[in-house]
Short mmCIF file of C-alpha atoms and ligand atoms in Angstrom, two decimals:
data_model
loop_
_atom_site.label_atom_id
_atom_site.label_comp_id
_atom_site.label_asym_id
_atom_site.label_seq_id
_atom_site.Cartn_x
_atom_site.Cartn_y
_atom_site.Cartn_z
CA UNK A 1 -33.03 55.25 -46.07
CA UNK A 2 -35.11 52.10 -46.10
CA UNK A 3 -32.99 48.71 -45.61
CA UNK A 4 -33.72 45.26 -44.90
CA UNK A 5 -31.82 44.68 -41.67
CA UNK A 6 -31.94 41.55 -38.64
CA UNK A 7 -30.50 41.47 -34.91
CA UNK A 8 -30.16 37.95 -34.75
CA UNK A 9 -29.88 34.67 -37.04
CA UNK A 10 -33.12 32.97 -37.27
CA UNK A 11 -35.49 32.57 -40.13
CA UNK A 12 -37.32 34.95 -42.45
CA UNK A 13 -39.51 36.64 -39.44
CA UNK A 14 -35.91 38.30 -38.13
CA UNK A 15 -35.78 40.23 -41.75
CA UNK A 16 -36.81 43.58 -40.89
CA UNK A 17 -37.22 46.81 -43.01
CA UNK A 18 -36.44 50.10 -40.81
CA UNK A 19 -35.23 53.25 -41.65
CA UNK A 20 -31.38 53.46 -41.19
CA UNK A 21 -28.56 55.83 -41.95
CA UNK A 22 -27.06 55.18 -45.79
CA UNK A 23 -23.72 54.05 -45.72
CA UNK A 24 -20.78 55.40 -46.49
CA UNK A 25 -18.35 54.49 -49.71
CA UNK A 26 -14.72 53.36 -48.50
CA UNK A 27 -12.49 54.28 -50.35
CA UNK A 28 -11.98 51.71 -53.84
CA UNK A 29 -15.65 51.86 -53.16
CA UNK A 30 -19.10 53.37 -55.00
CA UNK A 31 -22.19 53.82 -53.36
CA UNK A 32 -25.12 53.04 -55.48
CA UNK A 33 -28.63 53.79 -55.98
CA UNK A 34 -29.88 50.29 -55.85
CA UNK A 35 -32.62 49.69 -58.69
CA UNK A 36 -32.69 46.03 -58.16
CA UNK A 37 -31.34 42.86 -55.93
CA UNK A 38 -31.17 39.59 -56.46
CA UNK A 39 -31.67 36.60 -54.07
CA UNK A 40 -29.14 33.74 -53.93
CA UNK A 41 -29.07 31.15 -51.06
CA UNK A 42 -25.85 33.03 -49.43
CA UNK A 43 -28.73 35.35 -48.07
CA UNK A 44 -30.10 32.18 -46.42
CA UNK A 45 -26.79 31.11 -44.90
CA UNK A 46 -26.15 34.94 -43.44
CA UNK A 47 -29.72 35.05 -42.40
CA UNK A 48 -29.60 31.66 -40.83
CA UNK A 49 -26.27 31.56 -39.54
CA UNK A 50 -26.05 27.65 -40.84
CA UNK A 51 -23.84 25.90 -41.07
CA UNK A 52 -22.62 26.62 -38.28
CA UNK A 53 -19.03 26.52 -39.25
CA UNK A 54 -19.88 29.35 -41.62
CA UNK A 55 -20.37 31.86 -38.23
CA UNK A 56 -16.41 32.27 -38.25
CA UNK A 57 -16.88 34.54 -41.13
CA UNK A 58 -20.25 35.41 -40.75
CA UNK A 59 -20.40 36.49 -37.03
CA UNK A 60 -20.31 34.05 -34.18
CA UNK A 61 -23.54 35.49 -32.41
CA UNK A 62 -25.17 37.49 -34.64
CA UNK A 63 -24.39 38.45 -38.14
CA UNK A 64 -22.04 41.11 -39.15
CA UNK A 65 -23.11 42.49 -41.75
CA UNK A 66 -27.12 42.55 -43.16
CA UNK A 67 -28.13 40.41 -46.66
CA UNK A 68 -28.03 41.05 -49.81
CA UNK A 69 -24.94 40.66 -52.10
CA UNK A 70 -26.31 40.88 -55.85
CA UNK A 71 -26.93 44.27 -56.62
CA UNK A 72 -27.95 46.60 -60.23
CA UNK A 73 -28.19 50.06 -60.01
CA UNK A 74 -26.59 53.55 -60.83
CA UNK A 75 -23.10 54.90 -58.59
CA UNK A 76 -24.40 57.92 -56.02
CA UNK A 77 -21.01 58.54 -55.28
CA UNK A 78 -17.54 57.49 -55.35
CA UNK A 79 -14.86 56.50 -52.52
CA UNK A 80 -11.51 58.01 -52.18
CA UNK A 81 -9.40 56.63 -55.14
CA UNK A 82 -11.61 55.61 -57.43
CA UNK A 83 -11.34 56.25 -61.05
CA UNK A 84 -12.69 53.30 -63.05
CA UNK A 85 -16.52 54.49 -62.25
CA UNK A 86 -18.18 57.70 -62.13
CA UNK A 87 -21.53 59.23 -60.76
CA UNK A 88 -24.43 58.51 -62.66
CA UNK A 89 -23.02 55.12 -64.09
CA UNK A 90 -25.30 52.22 -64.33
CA UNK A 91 -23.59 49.08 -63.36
CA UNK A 92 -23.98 45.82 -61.93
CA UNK A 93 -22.21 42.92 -59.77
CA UNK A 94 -21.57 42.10 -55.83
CA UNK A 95 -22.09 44.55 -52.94
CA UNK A 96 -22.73 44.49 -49.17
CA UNK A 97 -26.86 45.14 -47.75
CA UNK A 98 -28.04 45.08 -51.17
CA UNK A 99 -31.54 44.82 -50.20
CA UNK A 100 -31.75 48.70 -49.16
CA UNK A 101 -32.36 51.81 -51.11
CA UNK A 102 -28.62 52.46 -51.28
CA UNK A 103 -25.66 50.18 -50.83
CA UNK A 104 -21.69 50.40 -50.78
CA UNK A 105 -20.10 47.87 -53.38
CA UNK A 106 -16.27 47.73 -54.52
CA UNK A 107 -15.31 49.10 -57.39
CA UNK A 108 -13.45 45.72 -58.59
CA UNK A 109 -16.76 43.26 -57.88
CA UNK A 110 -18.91 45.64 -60.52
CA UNK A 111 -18.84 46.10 -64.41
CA UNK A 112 -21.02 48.25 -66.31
CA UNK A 113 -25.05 47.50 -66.65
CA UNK A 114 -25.06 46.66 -70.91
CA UNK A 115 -28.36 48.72 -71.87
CA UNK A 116 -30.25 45.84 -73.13
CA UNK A 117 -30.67 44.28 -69.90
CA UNK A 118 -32.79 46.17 -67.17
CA UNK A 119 -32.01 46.59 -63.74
CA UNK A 120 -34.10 43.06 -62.52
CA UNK A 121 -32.33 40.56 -65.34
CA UNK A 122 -28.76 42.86 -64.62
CA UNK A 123 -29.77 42.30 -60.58
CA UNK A 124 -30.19 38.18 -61.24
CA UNK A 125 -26.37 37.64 -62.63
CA UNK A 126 -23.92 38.47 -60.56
CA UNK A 127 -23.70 35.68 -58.25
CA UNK A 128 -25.76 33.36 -59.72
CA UNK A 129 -24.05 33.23 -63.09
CA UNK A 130 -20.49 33.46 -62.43
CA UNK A 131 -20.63 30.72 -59.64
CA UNK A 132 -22.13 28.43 -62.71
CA UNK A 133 -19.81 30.37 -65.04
CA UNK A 134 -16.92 28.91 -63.34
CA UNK A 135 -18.55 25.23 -62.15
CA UNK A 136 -18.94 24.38 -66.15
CA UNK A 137 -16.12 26.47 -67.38
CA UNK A 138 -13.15 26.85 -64.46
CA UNK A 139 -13.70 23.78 -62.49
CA UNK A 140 -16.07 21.33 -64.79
CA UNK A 141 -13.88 22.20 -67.75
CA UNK A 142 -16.79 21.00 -70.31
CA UNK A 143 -15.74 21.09 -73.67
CA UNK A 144 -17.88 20.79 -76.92
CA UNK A 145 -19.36 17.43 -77.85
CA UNK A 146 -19.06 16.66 -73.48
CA UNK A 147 -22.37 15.09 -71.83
CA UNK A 148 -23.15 17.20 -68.66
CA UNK A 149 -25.43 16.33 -65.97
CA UNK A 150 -27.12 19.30 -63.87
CA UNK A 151 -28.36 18.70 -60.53
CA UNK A 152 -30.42 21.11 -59.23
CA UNK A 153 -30.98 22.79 -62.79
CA UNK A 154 -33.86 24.65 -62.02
CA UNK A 155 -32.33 26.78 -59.23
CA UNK A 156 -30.88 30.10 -59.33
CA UNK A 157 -27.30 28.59 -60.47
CA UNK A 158 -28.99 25.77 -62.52
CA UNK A 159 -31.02 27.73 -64.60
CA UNK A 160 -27.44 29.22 -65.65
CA UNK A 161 -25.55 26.00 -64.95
CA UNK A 162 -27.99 24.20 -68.27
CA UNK A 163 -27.55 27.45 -70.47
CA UNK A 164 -23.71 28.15 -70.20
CA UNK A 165 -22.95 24.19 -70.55
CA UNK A 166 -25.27 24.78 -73.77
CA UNK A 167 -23.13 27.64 -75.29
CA UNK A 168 -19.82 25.89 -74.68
CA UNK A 169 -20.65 23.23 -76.82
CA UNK A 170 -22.01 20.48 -74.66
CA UNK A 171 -25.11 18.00 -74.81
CA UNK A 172 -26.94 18.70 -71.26
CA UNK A 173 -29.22 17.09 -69.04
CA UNK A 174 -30.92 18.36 -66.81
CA UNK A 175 -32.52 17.24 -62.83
CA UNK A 176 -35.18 18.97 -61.30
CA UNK A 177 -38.93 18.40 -59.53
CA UNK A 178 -41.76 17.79 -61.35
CA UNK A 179 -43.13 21.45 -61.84
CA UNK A 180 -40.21 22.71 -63.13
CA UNK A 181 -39.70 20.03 -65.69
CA UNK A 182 -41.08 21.90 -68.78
CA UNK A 183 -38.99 24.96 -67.53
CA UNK A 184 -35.91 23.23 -67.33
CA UNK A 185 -36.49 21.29 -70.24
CA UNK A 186 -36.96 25.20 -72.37
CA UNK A 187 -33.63 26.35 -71.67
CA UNK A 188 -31.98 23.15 -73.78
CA UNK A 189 -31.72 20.11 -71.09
CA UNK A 190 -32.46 17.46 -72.54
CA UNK A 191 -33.28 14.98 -71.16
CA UNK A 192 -34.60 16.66 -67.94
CA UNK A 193 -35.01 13.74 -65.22
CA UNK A 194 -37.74 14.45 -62.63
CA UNK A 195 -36.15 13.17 -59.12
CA UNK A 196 -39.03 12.58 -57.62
CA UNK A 197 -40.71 9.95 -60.02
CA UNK A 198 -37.17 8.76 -61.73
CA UNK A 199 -34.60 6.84 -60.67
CA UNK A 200 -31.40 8.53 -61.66
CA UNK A 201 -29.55 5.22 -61.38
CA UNK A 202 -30.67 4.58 -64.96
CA UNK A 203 -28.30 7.00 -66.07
CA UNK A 204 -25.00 5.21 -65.00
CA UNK A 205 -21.76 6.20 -66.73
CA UNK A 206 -23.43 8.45 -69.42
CA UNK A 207 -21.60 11.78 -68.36
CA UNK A 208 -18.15 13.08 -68.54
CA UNK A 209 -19.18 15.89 -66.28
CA UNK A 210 -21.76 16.57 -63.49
CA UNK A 211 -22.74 19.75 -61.46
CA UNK A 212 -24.13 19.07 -58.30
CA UNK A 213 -26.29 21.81 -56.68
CA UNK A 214 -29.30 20.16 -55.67
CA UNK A 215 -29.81 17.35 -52.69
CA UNK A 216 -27.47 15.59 -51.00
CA UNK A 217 -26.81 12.37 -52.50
CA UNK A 218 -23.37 10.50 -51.42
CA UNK A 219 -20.61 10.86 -53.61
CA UNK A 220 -20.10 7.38 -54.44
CA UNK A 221 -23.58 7.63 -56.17
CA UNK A 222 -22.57 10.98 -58.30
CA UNK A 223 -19.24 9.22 -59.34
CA UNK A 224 -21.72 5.96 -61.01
CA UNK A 225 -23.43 8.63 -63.34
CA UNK A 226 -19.98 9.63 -64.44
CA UNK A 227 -17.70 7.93 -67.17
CA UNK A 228 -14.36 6.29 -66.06
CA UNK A 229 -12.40 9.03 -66.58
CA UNK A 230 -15.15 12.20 -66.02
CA UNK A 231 -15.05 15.19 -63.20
CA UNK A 232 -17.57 15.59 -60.30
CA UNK A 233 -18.07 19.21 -59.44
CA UNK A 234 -19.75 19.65 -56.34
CA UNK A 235 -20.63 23.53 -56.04
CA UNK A 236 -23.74 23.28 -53.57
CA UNK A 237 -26.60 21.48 -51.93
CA UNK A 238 -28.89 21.74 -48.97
CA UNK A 239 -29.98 19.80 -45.87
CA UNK A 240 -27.77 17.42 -43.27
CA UNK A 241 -26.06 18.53 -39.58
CA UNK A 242 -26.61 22.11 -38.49
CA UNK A 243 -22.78 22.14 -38.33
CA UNK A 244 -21.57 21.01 -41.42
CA UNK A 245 -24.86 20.80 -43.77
CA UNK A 246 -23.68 19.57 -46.87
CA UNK A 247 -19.98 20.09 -46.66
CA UNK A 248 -19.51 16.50 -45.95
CA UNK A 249 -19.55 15.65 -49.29
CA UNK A 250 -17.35 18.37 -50.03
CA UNK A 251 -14.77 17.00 -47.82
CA UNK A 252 -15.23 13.37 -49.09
CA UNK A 253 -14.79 14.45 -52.85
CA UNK A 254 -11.41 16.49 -51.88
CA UNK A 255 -10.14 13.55 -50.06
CA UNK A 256 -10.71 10.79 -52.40
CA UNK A 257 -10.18 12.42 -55.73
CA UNK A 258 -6.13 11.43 -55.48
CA UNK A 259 -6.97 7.87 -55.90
CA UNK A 260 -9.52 7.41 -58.32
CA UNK A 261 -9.19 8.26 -61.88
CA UNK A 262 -12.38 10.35 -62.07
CA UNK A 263 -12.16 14.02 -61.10
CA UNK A 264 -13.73 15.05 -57.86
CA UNK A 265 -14.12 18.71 -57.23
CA UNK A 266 -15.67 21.32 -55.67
CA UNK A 267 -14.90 25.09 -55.41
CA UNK A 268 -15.91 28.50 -53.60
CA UNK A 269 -16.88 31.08 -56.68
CA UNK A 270 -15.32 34.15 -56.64
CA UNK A 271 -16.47 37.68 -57.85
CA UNK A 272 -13.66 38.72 -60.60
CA UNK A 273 -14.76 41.56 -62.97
CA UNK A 274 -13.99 39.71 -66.17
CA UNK A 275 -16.45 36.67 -64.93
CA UNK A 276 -19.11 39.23 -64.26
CA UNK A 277 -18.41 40.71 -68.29
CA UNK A 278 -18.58 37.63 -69.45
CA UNK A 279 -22.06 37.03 -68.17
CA UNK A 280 -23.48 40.58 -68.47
CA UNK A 281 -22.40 40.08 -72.36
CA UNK A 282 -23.73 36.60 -72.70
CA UNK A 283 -27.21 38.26 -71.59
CA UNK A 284 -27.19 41.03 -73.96
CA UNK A 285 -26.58 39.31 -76.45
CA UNK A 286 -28.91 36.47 -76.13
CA UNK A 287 -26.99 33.69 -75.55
CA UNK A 288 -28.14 32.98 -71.81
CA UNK A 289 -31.45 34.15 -70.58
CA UNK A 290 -31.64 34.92 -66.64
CA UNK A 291 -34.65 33.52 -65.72
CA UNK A 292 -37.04 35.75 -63.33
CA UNK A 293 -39.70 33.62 -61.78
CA UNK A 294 -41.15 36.56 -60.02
CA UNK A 295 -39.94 39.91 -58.34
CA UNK A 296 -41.08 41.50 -54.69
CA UNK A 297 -40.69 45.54 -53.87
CA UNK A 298 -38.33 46.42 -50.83
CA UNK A 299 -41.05 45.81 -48.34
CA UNK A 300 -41.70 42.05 -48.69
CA UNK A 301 -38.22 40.66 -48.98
CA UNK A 302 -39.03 38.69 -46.30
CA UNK A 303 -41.84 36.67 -48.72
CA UNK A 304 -39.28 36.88 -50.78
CA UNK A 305 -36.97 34.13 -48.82
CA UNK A 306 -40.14 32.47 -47.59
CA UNK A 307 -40.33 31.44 -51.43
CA UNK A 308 -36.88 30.88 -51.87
CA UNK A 309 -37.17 27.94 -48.76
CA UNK A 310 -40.03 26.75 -50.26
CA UNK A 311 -37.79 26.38 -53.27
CA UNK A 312 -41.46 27.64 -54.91
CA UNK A 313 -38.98 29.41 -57.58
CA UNK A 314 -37.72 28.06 -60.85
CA UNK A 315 -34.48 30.87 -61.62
CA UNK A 316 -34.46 33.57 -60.01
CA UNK A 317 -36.17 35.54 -56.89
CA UNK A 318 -35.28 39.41 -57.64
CA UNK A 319 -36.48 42.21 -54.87
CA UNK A 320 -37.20 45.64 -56.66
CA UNK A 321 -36.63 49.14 -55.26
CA UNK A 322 -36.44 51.44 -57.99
CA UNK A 323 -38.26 51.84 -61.40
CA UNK A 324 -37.09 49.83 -63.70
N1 LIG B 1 -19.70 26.89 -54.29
C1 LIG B 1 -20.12 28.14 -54.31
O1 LIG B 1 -19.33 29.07 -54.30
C2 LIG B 1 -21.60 28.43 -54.38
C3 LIG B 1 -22.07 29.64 -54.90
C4 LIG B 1 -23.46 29.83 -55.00
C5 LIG B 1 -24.32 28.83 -54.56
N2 LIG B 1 -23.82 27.70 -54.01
C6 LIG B 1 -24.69 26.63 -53.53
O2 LIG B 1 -25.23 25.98 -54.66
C7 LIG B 1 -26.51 25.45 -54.34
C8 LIG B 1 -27.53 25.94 -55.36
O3 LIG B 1 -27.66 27.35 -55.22
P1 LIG B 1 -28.89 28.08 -55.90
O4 LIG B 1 -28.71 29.53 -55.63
O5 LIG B 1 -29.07 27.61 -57.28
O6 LIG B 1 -30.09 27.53 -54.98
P2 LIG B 1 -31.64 27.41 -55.34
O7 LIG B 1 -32.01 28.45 -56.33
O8 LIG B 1 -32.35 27.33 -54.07
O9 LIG B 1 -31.72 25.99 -56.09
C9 LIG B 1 -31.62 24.78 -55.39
C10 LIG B 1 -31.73 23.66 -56.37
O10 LIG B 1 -31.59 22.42 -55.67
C11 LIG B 1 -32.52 21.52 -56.24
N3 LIG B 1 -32.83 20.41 -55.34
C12 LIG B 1 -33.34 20.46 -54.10
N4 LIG B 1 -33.48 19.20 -53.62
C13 LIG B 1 -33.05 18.35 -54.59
C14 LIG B 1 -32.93 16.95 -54.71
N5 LIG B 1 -33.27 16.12 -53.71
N6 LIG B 1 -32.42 16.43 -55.85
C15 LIG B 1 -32.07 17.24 -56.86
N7 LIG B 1 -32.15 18.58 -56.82
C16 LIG B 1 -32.63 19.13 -55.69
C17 LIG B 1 -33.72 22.39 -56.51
O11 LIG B 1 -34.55 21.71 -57.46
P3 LIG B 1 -36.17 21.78 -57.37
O12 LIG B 1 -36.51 23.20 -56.95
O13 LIG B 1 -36.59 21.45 -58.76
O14 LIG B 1 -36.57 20.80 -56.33
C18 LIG B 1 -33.07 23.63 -57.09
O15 LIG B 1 -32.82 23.46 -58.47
C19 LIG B 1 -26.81 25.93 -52.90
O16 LIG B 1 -26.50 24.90 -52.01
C20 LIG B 1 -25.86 27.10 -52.70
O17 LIG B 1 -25.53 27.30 -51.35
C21 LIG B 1 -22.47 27.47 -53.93
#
């Protein structure tokens, strides 16, 4: 089969697509038929190998295992104790070397594909939206009537981030660059600051919550857009030491939370079946939109993440392989 594989961490010229052997299911495992894969910046860490830390799970010298986590398609076959899913299922959620014609995925990290979504907009969910599923939800805990800041709302979690704020009740607002202002501003932020022609200092002590996923601006300057007693989630952000990149701020937040009375947290998402319902059911019926800014076949994955660092992409990058 055709796959998207790489030897060695480096950037998107390492991304190759070569003919290997299809893998195998283990067993609480399906193989699918991959239709369609989304791209998420874990496929830049694992391609990149930054930060550094990260290589104790990724692979110290060279990666471990090839990108490509978000996955849509229909179950080939099934692994040894598995009952929940059957061949010729359609289904989406989290696998392993998603960007291939067939990948293996656990059984537990997929829920069935709701027939009003196609493969691409099923393929752009299931990391995206349940890491901003459980940054407002889980860890913001926004509540209706609550003013939420976005950082970093016209990424791949953003786009979600503004949306699922939105349905829980909350007035949002929404930071992005200038070209993606009228985007941002048509999935309900309002208003949507432009960071690279507004100061966001202007909007001290407005919110009760704020999602970070965007830049790398010092805690101490998140906690002045918040109100005395609001909550700081930190779930991303891109940029500093090739060791630590932007887990510094991670680490700051953890350590000073204790003594403040604001709320300063950050989390790791995690793929749990009921997250990923949640999500596929928002979509179908309406409530959040996954936004596709464009879609690459098999073959030019590598363009794909070429955009992707660009951060030429308002939503989300999806890489095709079957019909829709
Ligand atoms: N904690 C977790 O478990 C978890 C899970 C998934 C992702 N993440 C992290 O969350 C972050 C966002 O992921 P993603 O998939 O949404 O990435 P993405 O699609 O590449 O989006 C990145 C966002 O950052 C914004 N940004 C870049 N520079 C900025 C600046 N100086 N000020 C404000 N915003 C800025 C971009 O805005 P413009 O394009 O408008 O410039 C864009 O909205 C990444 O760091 C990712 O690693 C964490």
């Amino acid at each position: 089969m055709k796959a998207i594989v790489q030897d060695e961490y480096g950037d998107a010229d390492r991304l190759e697509l070569r003919d290997v052997p299809p893998p195998l299911a283990r067993p609480g495992e399906v193989l699918l038929d991959v239709h369609a894969a989304g791209l998420d910046r874990g496929a830049w860490h694992l391609m990149t190998g930054l930060p550094l830390v990260g290589r104790a799970a990724m692979g110290l010298r060279r990666p471990r295992w090839p990108v490509g986590m978000e996955v849509s398609g229909v179950v080939s076959a099934v692994g040894d104790g598995v009952t929940a899913l059957a061949v010729g299922e359609r289904v989406l959620g989290v696998g392993t070397a998603t960007y291939a014609e067939r990948a293996r995925a656990k059984v537990k990290h997929l829920v069935r594909k709701p027939d009003e979504l196609s493969y691409v907009e099923a393929a752009a969910l299931p990391v995206s939206a349940v890491t901003a599923l459980q940054a407002v939800r889980d860890v913001g805990r926004v509540s209706p009537g609550d003013r939420v800041l976005v950082i970093g709302a016209s990424g791949g979690v953003g786009t979600y981030a503004v949306q699922l704020a939105r349905v829980l009740g909350a007035e949002v607002a929404g930071v992005c660059r200038t070209e993606k202002v009228d985007g941002v501003r048509a999935l309900g932020a309002d208003p949507v600051v432009d960071y690279t022609r507004d100061d966001l200092a202007d909007h001290a002590g407005r919110y009760d919550v704020v999602v970070d996923l965007g830049g790398l601006r010092p805690v101490r300057e998140l906690r002045r857009l918040l109100t005395p007693r609001g909550t700081l989630v930190i779930a991303g952000g891109e940029g500093g030491g090739r060791m630590l990149g932007g887990l510094q701020r991670q680490f700051t937040a953890l350590a000073l939370s204790p003594f403040v009375r604001q709320r300063l947290a950050t989390f790791v998402s995690v793929t749990k079946a009921e997250d990923l319902a949640t999500v596929a059911d928002l979509a179908a019926r309406g409530e959040i939109r996954p936004v596709i800014d464009t879609t690459f076949p098999l073959d030019a994955m590598p363009d794909a993440m070429r955009a992707l660092v660009r951060s030429d992409v308002l939503g989300k990058i999806v890489i095709t392989v079957r019909e829709d």
